[in-house]
């Protein structure tokens, strides 16, 4: 079965083709028009998707060596995301499926991230085995979910305010870094001291104010943002410039330690020995390293997508469609039934 996947929920225009669950092509175009504004401008994002969608879909089909009339299914992100951006890919996918007389499958973007560690570049479809705890960390979401073998899942923790990616991007902006600041902080932090300044780790064992953190898998990053801002306001511009890498490493350490502690505690509390990490922030090298160490120590197997599939991509959209279809699951053929209703739309804005 050949599936075309399309993703346009935020600032990546992407299309991918899968054959029997295996990725044949995955073309991603990231928008740079938002850099000036320090965040994604929804209207600009929609216009860029509209400008690029035909070229990107064509490129993915050409690269896959599959002809358009050999496609069996088209899947596209139906939300959550910036509504104008989602509508471009969604309407395009539905129109194309209608023209080719093949089924259309609506996919939940966050659900696709959850299963992205199982994207297949090999020869057969690898189904996730058994139950696992998923940490989904992107620019708009920070979620801990308990995923069952039948692909159903329950959200057991979420951010009460900002997403981890937003914490990276907004604190990075305070440091004068370009958007998106997450990858820039990652690189800067490599030569910085993570113990340079202790920024707050909310709702964890390290948090003075949180006595009942145990069994609480929710996150909070807005305090970190305020703490970075007030601390920076007390420093001279020269001192900030001199210690930029140390500050970046300290911010990163605060975010990473919370994510790792909560994820391992969640797996332990559910007696689950597998963790999967996904979403843009899962590309962070310090997070990957710390999560691997903590999981090894706790006897937990860690699944992480290749960094190519951490950030938004269409291979994950087509993969989830394929996982569902191969399991004979009823797939959502209409987008207005909102299969994503349990998530709050949280795509980041400028
Ligand atoms: O999943 P994604 O591509 O888009 C959303 O669905 O939001 O995630 C984008 C987020 C941004 O906040 C970006 O700064 C962050 O992922 N990100 C990173 C890294 N790469 C991307 N954050 C920290 N370290 C990275 N290496
Ligand atoms: Zn995403």
PDB file of C-alpha atoms and ligand atoms in Angstrom, residues 7 9-10 109-110 113 138-139 279-280 310-312 316 348, ligand 2:
ATOM      1  CA  UNK A   7       1.919  18.116   7.056  1.00  0.00           C
ATOM      2  CA  UNK A   9       0.272  22.545  10.843  1.00  0.00           C
ATOM      3  CA  UNK A  10       2.864  25.198  11.685  1.00  0.00           C
ATOM      4  CA  UNK A 109      -0.527  15.995  14.607  1.00  0.00           C
ATOM      5  CA  UNK A 110       0.337  15.231  18.245  1.00  0.00           C
ATOM      6  CA  UNK A 113       4.524  12.798  16.997  1.00  0.00           C
ATOM      7  CA  UNK A 138       7.256  20.455  20.854  1.00  0.00           C
ATOM      8  CA  UNK A 139       6.828  24.192  20.419  1.00  0.00           C
ATOM      9  CA  UNK A 279       8.525  16.322  19.043  1.00  0.00           C
ATOM     10  CA  UNK A 280      10.938  19.123  18.109  1.00  0.00           C
ATOM     11  CA  UNK A 310      11.820  14.968  15.755  1.00  0.00           C
ATOM     12  CA  UNK A 311      10.628  18.209  14.227  1.00  0.00           C
ATOM     13  CA  UNK A 312       7.512  18.437  12.058  1.00  0.00           C
ATOM     14  CA  UNK A 316       5.100  10.715  10.796  1.00  0.00           C
ATOM     15  CA  UNK A 348       2.945  28.741  19.207  1.00  0.00           C
TER      16      UNK A 348
HETATM   17 ZN1  LIG B   2       4.884  19.226  15.875  1.00  0.00          ZN
END
